[in-house]
Short mmCIF file of C-alpha atoms and ligand atoms in Angstrom, two decimals:
data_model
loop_
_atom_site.label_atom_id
_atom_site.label_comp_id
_atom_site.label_asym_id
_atom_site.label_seq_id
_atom_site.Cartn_x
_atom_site.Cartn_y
_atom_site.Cartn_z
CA UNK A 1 11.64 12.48 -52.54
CA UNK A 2 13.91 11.84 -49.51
CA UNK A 3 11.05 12.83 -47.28
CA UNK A 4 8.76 10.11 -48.93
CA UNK A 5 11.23 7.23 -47.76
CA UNK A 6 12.18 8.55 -44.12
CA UNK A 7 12.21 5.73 -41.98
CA UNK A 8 9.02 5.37 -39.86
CA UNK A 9 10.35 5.52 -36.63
CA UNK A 10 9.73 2.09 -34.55
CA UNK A 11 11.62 0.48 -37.58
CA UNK A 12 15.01 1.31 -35.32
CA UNK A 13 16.38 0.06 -32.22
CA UNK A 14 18.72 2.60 -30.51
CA UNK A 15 16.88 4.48 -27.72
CA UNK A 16 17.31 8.29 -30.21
CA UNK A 17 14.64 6.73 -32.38
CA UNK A 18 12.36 5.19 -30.73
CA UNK A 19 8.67 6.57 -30.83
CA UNK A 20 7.93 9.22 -28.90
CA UNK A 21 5.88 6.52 -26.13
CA UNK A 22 8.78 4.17 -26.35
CA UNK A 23 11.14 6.66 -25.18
CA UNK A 24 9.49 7.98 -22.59
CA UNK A 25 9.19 4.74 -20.89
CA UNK A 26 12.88 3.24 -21.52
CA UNK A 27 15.40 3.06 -19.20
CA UNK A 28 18.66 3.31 -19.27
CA UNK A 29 20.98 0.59 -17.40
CA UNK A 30 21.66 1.96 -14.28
CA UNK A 31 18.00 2.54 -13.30
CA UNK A 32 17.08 -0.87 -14.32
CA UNK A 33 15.63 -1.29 -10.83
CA UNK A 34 11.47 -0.26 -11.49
CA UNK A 35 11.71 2.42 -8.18
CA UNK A 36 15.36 3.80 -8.45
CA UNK A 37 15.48 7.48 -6.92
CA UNK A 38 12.48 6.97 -5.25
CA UNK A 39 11.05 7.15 -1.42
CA UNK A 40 8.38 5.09 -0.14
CA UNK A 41 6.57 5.89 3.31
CA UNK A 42 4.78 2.95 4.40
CA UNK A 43 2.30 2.62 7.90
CA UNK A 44 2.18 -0.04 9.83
CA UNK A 45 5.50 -1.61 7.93
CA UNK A 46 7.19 -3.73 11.11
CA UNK A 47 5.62 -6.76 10.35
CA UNK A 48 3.15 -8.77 8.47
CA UNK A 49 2.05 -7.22 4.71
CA UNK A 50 3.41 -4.03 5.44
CA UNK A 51 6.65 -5.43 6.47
CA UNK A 52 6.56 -7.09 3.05
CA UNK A 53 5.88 -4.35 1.30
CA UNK A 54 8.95 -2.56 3.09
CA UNK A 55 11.64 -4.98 2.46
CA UNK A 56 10.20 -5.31 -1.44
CA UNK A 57 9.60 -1.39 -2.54
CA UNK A 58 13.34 -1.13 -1.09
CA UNK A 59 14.46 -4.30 -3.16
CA UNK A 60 13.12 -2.57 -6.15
CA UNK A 61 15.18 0.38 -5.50
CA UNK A 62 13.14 2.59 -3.41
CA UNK A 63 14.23 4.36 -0.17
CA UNK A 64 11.85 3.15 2.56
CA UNK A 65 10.74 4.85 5.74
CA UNK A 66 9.55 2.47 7.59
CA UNK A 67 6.96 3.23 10.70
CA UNK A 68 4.36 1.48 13.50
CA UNK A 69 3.35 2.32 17.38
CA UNK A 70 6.32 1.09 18.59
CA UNK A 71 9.65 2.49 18.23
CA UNK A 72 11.43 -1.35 19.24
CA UNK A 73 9.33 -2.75 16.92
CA UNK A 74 10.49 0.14 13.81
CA UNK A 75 14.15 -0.83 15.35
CA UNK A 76 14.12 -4.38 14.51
CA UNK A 77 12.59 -3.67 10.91
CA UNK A 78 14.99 -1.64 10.18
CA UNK A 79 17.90 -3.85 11.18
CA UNK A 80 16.45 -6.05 9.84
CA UNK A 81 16.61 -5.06 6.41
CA UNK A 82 19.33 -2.92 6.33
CA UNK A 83 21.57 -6.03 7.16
CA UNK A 84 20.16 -6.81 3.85
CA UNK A 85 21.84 -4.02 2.16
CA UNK A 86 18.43 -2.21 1.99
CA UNK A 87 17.95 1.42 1.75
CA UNK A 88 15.51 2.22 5.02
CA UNK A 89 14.88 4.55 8.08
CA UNK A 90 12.66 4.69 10.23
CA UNK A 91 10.29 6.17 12.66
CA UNK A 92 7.51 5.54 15.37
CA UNK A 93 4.42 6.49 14.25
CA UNK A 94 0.78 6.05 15.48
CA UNK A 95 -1.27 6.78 12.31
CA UNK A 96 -4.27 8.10 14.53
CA UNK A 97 -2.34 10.72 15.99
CA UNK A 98 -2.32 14.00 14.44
CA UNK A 99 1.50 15.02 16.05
CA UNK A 100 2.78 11.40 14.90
CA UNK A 101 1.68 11.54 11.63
CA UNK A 102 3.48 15.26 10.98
CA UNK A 103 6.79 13.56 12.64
CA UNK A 104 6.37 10.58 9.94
CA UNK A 105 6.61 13.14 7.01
CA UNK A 106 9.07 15.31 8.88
CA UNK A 107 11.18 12.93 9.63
CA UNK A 108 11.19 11.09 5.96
CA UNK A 109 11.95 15.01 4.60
CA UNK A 110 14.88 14.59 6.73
CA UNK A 111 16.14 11.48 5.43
CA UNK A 112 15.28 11.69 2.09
CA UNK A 113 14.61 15.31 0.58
CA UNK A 114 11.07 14.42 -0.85
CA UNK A 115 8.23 11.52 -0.62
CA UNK A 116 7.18 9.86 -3.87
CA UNK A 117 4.98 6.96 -2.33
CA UNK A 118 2.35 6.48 0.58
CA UNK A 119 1.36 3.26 1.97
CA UNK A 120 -0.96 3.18 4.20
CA UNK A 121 -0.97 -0.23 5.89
CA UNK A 122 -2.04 0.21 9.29
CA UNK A 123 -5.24 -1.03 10.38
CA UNK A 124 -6.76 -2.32 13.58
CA UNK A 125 -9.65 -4.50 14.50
CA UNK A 126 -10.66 -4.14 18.44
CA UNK A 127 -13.84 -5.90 18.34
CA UNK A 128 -14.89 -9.34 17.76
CA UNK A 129 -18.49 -9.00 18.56
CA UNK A 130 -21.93 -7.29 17.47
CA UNK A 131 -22.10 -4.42 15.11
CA UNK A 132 -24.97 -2.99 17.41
CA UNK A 133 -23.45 -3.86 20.38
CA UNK A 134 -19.95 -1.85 19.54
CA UNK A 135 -19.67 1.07 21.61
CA UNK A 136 -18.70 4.65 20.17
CA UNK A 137 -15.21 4.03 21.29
CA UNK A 138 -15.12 1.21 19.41
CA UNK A 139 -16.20 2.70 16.45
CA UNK A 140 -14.63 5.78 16.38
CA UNK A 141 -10.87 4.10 17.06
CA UNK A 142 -11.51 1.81 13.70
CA UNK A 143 -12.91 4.73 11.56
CA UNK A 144 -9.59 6.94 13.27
CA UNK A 145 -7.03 4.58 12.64
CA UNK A 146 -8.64 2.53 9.39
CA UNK A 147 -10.28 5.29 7.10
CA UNK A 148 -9.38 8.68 8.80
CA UNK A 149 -5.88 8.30 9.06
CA UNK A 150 -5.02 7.75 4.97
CA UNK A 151 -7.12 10.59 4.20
CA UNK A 152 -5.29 13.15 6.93
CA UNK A 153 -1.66 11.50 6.33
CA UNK A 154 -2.15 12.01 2.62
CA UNK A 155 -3.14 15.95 3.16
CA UNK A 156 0.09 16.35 5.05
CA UNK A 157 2.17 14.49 2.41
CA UNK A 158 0.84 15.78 -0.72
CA UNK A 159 3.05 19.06 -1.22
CA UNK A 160 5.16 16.97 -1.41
CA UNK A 161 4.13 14.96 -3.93
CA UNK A 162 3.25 17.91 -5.76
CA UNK A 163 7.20 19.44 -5.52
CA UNK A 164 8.06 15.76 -7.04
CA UNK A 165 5.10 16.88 -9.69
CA UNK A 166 3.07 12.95 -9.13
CA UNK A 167 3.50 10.30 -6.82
CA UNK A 168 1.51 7.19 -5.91
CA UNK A 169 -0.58 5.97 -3.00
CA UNK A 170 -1.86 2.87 -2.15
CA UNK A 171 -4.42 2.01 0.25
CA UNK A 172 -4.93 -1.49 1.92
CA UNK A 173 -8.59 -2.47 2.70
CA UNK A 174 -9.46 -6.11 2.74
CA UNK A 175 -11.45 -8.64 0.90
CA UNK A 176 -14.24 -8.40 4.45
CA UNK A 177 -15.12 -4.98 2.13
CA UNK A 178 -16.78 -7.14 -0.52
CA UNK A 179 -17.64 -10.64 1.74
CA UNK A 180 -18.49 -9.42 4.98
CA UNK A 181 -17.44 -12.03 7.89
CA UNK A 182 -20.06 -12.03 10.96
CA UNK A 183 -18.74 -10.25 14.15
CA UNK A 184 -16.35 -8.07 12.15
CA UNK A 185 -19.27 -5.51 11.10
CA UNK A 186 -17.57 -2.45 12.46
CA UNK A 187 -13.95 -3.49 10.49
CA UNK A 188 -15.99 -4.62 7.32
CA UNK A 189 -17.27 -1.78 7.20
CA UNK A 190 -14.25 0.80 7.74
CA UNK A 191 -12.66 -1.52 5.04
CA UNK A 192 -15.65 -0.66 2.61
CA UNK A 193 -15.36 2.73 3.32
CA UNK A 194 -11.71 2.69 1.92
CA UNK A 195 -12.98 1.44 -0.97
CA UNK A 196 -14.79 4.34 -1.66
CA UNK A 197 -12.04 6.77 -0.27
CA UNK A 198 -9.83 5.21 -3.24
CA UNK A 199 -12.15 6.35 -5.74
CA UNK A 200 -12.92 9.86 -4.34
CA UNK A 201 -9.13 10.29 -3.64
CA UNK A 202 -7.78 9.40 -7.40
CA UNK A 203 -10.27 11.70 -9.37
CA UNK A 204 -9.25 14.51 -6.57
CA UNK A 205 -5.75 14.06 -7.42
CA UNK A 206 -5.68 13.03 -10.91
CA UNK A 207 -4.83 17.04 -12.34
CA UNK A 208 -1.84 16.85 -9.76
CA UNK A 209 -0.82 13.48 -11.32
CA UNK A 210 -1.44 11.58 -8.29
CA UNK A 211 -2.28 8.00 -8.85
CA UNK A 212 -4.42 6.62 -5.48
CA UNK A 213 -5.12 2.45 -5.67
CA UNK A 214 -5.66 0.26 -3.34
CA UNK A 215 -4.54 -2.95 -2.57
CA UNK A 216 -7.19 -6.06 -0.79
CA UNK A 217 -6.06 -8.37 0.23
CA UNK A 218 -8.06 -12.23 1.23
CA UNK A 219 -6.72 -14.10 4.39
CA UNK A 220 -3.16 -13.48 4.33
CA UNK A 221 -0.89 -15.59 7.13
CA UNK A 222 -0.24 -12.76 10.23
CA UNK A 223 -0.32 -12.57 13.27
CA UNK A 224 -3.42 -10.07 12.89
CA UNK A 225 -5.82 -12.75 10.77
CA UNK A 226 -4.69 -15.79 13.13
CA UNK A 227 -4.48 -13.59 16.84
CA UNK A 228 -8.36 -14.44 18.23
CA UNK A 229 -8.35 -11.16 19.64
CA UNK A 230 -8.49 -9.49 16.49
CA UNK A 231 -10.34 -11.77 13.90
CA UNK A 232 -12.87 -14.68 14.83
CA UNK A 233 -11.56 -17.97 15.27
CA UNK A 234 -13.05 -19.50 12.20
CA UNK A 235 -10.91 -19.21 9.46
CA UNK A 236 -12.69 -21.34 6.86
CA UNK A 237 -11.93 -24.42 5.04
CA UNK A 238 -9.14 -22.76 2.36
CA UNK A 239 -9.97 -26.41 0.06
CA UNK A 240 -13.82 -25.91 0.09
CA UNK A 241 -13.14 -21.88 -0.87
CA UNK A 242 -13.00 -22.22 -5.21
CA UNK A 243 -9.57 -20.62 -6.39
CA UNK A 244 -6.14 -21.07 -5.20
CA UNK A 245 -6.82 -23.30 -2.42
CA UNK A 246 -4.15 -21.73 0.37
CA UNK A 247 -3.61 -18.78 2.37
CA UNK A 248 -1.68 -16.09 1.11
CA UNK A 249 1.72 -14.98 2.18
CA UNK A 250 2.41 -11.36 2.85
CA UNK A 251 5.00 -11.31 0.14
CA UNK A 252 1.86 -12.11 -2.28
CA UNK A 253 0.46 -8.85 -1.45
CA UNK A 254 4.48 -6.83 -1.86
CA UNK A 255 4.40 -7.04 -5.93
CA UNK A 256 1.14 -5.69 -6.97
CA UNK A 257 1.96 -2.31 -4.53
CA UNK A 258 5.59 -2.20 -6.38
CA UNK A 259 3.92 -2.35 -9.47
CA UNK A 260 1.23 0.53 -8.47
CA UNK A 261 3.93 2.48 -7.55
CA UNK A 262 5.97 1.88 -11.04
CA UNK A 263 5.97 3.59 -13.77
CA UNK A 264 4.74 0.40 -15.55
CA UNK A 265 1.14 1.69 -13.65
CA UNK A 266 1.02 4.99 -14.35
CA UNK A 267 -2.22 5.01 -16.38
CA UNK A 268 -4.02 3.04 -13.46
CA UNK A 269 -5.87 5.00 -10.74
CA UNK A 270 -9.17 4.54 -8.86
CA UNK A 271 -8.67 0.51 -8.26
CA UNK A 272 -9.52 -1.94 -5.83
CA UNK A 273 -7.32 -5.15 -6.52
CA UNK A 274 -8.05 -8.12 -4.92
CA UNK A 275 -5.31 -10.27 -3.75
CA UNK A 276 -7.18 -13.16 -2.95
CA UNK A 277 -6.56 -16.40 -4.26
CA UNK A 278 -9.77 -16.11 -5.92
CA UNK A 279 -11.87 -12.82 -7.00
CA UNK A 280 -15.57 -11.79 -5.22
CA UNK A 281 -16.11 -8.58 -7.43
CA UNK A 282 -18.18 -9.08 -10.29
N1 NDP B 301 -3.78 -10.44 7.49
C1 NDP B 301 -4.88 -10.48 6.75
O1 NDP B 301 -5.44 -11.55 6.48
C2 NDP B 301 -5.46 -9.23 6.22
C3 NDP B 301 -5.03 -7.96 6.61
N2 NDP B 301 -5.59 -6.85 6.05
C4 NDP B 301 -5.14 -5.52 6.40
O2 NDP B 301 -3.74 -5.42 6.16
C5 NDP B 301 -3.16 -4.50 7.05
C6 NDP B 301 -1.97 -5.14 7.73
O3 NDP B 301 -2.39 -6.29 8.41
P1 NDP B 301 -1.37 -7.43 8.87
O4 NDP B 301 -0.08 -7.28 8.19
O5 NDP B 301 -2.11 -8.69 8.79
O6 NDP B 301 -1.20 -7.03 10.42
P2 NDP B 301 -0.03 -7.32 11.46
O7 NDP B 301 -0.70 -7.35 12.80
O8 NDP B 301 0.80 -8.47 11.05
O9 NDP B 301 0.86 -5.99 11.36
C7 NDP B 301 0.30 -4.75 11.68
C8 NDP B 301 1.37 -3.67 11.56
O10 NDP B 301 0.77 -2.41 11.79
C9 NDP B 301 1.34 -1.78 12.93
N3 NDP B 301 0.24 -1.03 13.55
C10 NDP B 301 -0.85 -1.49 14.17
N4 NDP B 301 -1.63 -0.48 14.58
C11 NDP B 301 -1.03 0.66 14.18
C12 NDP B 301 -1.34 2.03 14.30
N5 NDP B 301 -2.43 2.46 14.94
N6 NDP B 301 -0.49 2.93 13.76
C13 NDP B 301 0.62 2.52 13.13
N7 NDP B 301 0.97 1.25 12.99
C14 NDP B 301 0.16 0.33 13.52
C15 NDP B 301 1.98 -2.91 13.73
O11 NDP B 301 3.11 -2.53 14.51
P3 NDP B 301 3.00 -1.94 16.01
O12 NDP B 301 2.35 -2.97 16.85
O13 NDP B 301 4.41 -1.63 16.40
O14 NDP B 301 2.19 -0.69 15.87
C16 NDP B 301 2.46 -3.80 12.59
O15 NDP B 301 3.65 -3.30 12.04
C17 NDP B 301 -4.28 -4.05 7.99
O16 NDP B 301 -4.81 -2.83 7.51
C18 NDP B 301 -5.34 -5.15 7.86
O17 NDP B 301 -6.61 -4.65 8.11
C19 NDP B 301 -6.56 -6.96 5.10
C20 NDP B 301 -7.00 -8.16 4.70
C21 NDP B 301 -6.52 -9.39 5.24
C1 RET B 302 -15.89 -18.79 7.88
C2 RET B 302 -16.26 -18.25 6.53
C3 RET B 302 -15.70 -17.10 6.04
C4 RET B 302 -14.69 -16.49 6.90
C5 RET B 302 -13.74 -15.66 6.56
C6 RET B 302 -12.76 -15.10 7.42
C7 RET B 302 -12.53 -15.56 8.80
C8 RET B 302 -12.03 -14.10 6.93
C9 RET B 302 -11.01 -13.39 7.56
C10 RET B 302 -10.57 -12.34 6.92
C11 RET B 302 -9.50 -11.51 7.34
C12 RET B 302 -8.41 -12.01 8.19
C13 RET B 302 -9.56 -10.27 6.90
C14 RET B 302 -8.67 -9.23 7.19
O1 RET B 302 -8.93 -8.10 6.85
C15 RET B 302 -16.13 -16.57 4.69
C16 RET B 302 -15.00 -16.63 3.68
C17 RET B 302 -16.62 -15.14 4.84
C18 RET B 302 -17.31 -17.31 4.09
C19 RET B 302 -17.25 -18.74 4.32
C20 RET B 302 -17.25 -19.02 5.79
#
């Protein structure tokens, strides 16, 4: 008889008995913040949407290593936000250099004991010209540093990942993978290319419980979409463009990679989101 009126089990608050799903998912008070215990390696993370991404994984409780070409640059950063009370560190890194890339994850071992999260931000555009025209220099430096890199940073980070038993990556491609802008034809396509290498990546690592996502962002305000040297001088009309009629801020990129890297994502692998201000995929 008893048995016929036990409670059914969502019918209670206190965490002991919630369902089975609810309890795996709570959290108790002090690791309210969504990334508490965490560490977060992030390329290309001194400035612009990296930068962002930095200062916000780390506000969400993360600890960040932060890394680009240039060690004054990785300085500043990481003043920067540690006079924020942030948890970061820091390192130069080159993300198309083999020996750079194994003193990233060396030195965030160091530092932190494990590595939970990749971003890979870092991404270069050296040509402003003619797909046909580009010269195999050209070509192999953006496939190097835009599609190769992820892929051979990942393979050195990923026992990691495995001693943590998961982890997420994120990928940043561009919204030039879906709408590709003339004289960009070598970048468009590296960014397409990342599209792919999401896909391929998250059904590799799926068993290992390895999310891999990737962010894409429109025209976000940097000094890489408004530098001439690096992007075409003819950023269109933002109020003729349907959708939110603005440029984005780098800081509009920062949530949706804190969320991929939450818990609050972990049955979401294999996507390209747009962060766009409006949306180009079907
Ligand atoms: N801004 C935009 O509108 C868009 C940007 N993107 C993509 O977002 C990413 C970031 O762009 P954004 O923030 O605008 O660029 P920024 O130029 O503002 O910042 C680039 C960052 O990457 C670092 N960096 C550049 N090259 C390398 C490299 N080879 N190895 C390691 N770090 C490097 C730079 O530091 P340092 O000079 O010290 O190396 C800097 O920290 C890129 O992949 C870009 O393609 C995608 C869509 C739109
Ligand atoms: C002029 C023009 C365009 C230009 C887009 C530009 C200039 C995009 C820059 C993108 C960046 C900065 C990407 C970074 O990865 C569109 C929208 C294709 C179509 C309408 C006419």
């Amino acid at each position: 008889m008893a048995a016929i009126f036990r409670p059914i089990p969502w019918a209670f608050r206190g965490s002991l008995c919630l369902p089975l799903s609810a309890r795996r998912f709570s959290k108790t008070a002090d690791e309210n913040r969504s990334l508490a215990g965490k560490v977060a390696v992030i390329t290309g993370s001194t400035r612009g949407i990296g930068f962002a991404i930095a200062r916000r994984l780390a506000q969400d409780g993360a600890h960040v290593v932060i890394s680009s070409r240039k060690q004054e640059n990785v300085d500043e950063a990481v003043t920067i936000l540690k006079e924020e009370g942030l948890s970061v560190t820091g390192t130069m890194c080159h993300v198309g250099k083999a020996e750079d890339r194994q003193h990233l994850v060396t030195t965030a071992l160091k530092h932190s004991g494990g590595i939970d999260f990749l971003v890979c931000v870092a991404g270069v555009n050296p040509l402003v010209g003619s797909t046909l025209g580009a010269s195999e220099q050209i070509w192999d430096k953006i496939l190097d540093v835009n599609v190769k890199s992820p892929a051979l940073l990942l393979s050195k980070v990923l026992p990691y990942m495995e001693n943590r038993r998961g982890g997420s990556v994120v990928l940043v491609s561009s919204g030039v993978a879906y709408v590709p802008v003339p004289k960009l034809g070598v970048y468009n396509t590296s960014k397409t290319a990342l599209l792919g290498l999401c896909k391929s990546l998250a059904v590799e690592l799926a068993p290992k419980g390895i999310r891999v996502n990737c962010l894409v962002p429109g025209i976000i305000k940097t000094d890489f979409s408004l530098r001439e040297k690096t992007m075409p001088n003819m950023l269109p009309d933002m109020n003729k463009i349907f959708g939110v009629k603005r440029l984005g801020e780098p800081e509009e990129c920062a949530g949706l990679v804190s969320f991929l890297c939450s818990s609050d994502a972990s049955y979401i692998t294999g996507e390209n989101i747009m962060v766009a201000g409006f949306s180009s995929k079907l």
